[in-house]
């Protein structure tokens, strides 16, 4: 994100815009991106309903490859496919883990 901002700011300086339209657009983009980042940070990992493989790995202490292996089955009760993206249903995965002796 910073590289993009630097590029925008550099282009503005090179073109020497006399009005602030481009600068205002950059500020709007920055504030929108910052707001989205803060919004994503506001939901604690343990409260998310759907987790990425990386988030599930971090939350449950199980390796990413093992989670992918467990969720590859077509009848997996704790995986949700959103297009090509695999999401782990947190509550269903918790139940699955509690019933297992080993993974």
CSV table of C-alpha atoms in Angstrom, one decimal:
chain,number,residue,atom,x,y,z
A,1,UNK,CA,0.0,0.0,0.0
A,2,UNK,CA,2.8,2.4,0.8
A,3,UNK,CA,4.4,1.8,-2.6
A,4,UNK,CA,1.2,2.8,-4.3
A,5,UNK,CA,0.9,6.0,-2.1
A,6,UNK,CA,4.5,6.9,-2.9
A,7,UNK,CA,3.8,6.4,-6.6
A,8,UNK,CA,0.7,8.6,-6.5
A,9,UNK,CA,2.5,11.3,-4.6
A,10,UNK,CA,5.5,11.2,-6.9
A,11,UNK,CA,3.2,11.5,-9.9
A,12,UNK,CA,1.5,14.5,-8.4
A,13,UNK,CA,4.8,16.2,-7.7
A,14,UNK,CA,6.0,15.4,-11.3
A,15,UNK,CA,2.9,16.8,-12.9
A,16,UNK,CA,2.7,19.8,-10.4
A,17,UNK,CA,-1.1,19.9,-10.2
A,18,UNK,CA,-2.2,23.3,-9.2
A,19,UNK,CA,-5.5,22.1,-7.7
A,20,UNK,CA,-5.8,19.7,-4.8
A,21,UNK,CA,-8.1,17.2,-6.6
A,22,UNK,CA,-5.4,14.5,-6.9
A,23,UNK,CA,-4.2,15.1,-3.4
A,24,UNK,CA,-7.8,14.9,-2.1
A,25,UNK,CA,-8.3,11.6,-4.0
A,26,UNK,CA,-5.1,10.2,-2.5
A,27,UNK,CA,-6.3,11.1,1.0
A,28,UNK,CA,-9.6,9.5,0.3
A,29,UNK,CA,-8.0,6.3,-0.8
A,30,UNK,CA,-5.6,6.3,2.2
A,31,UNK,CA,-8.4,6.9,4.7
A,32,UNK,CA,-10.6,4.2,3.1
A,33,UNK,CA,-7.8,1.6,3.2
A,34,UNK,CA,-6.9,2.6,6.8
A,35,UNK,CA,-10.6,2.2,7.8
A,36,UNK,CA,-10.8,-1.3,6.1
A,37,UNK,CA,-7.6,-2.4,7.9
A,38,UNK,CA,-8.9,-1.2,11.3
A,39,UNK,CA,-12.3,-2.8,10.6
A,40,UNK,CA,-10.5,-6.2,10.0
A,41,UNK,CA,-8.5,-5.8,13.1
A,42,UNK,CA,-11.6,-5.1,15.3
A,43,UNK,CA,-12.9,-8.7,15.1
A,44,UNK,CA,-10.9,-11.0,17.3
A,45,UNK,CA,-9.7,-14.2,15.7
A,46,UNK,CA,-11.6,-16.3,18.2
A,47,UNK,CA,-14.9,-14.6,17.3
A,48,UNK,CA,-14.7,-15.0,13.6
A,49,UNK,CA,-17.1,-17.5,12.2
A,50,UNK,CA,-15.1,-18.3,9.1
A,51,UNK,CA,-11.3,-18.6,9.2
A,52,UNK,CA,-8.7,-18.8,6.5
A,53,UNK,CA,-6.4,-21.8,6.7
A,54,UNK,CA,-3.7,-19.5,8.1
A,55,UNK,CA,-6.0,-18.1,10.8
A,56,UNK,CA,-7.2,-21.6,11.7
A,57,UNK,CA,-3.7,-22.8,12.0
A,58,UNK,CA,-2.8,-19.9,14.3
A,59,UNK,CA,-5.9,-20.3,16.4
A,60,UNK,CA,-5.8,-24.0,16.9
A,61,UNK,CA,-2.0,-24.6,16.8
A,62,UNK,CA,-2.3,-27.1,13.9
A,63,UNK,CA,-0.1,-26.7,10.8
A,64,UNK,CA,-1.5,-25.2,7.6
A,65,UNK,CA,-0.8,-28.4,5.6
A,66,UNK,CA,-2.6,-30.6,8.1
A,67,UNK,CA,-5.6,-28.4,8.0
A,68,UNK,CA,-5.6,-28.4,4.2
A,69,UNK,CA,-5.3,-32.2,4.3
A,70,UNK,CA,-8.2,-32.6,6.8
A,71,UNK,CA,-10.4,-30.3,4.7
A,72,UNK,CA,-9.7,-31.8,1.3
A,73,UNK,CA,-12.5,-34.4,1.6
A,74,UNK,CA,-15.6,-33.5,-0.3
A,75,UNK,CA,-17.8,-34.3,2.7
A,76,UNK,CA,-15.7,-32.3,5.2
A,77,UNK,CA,-18.1,-30.9,7.8
A,78,UNK,CA,-16.0,-27.8,8.6
A,79,UNK,CA,-14.9,-26.5,5.3
A,80,UNK,CA,-16.8,-23.9,3.1
A,81,UNK,CA,-15.5,-23.3,-0.4
A,82,UNK,CA,-16.0,-19.7,-1.6
A,83,UNK,CA,-15.0,-20.1,-5.2
A,84,UNK,CA,-11.4,-21.3,-5.0
A,85,UNK,CA,-11.0,-20.0,-1.5
A,86,UNK,CA,-11.2,-22.5,1.4
A,87,UNK,CA,-12.7,-21.2,4.7
A,88,UNK,CA,-12.8,-23.1,7.9
A,89,UNK,CA,-16.0,-23.0,9.9
A,90,UNK,CA,-14.6,-22.2,13.3
A,91,UNK,CA,-17.3,-23.8,15.5
A,92,UNK,CA,-17.6,-27.0,13.3
A,93,UNK,CA,-13.8,-27.3,13.4
A,94,UNK,CA,-13.7,-26.9,17.2
A,95,UNK,CA,-16.3,-29.7,17.4
A,96,UNK,CA,-14.3,-31.9,15.0
A,97,UNK,CA,-11.1,-31.4,17.0
A,98,UNK,CA,-12.8,-32.2,20.3
A,99,UNK,CA,-14.0,-35.6,19.0
A,100,UNK,CA,-10.5,-36.6,17.6
A,101,UNK,CA,-7.9,-38.6,19.4
A,102,UNK,CA,-5.2,-37.5,17.0
A,103,UNK,CA,-4.9,-35.6,13.7
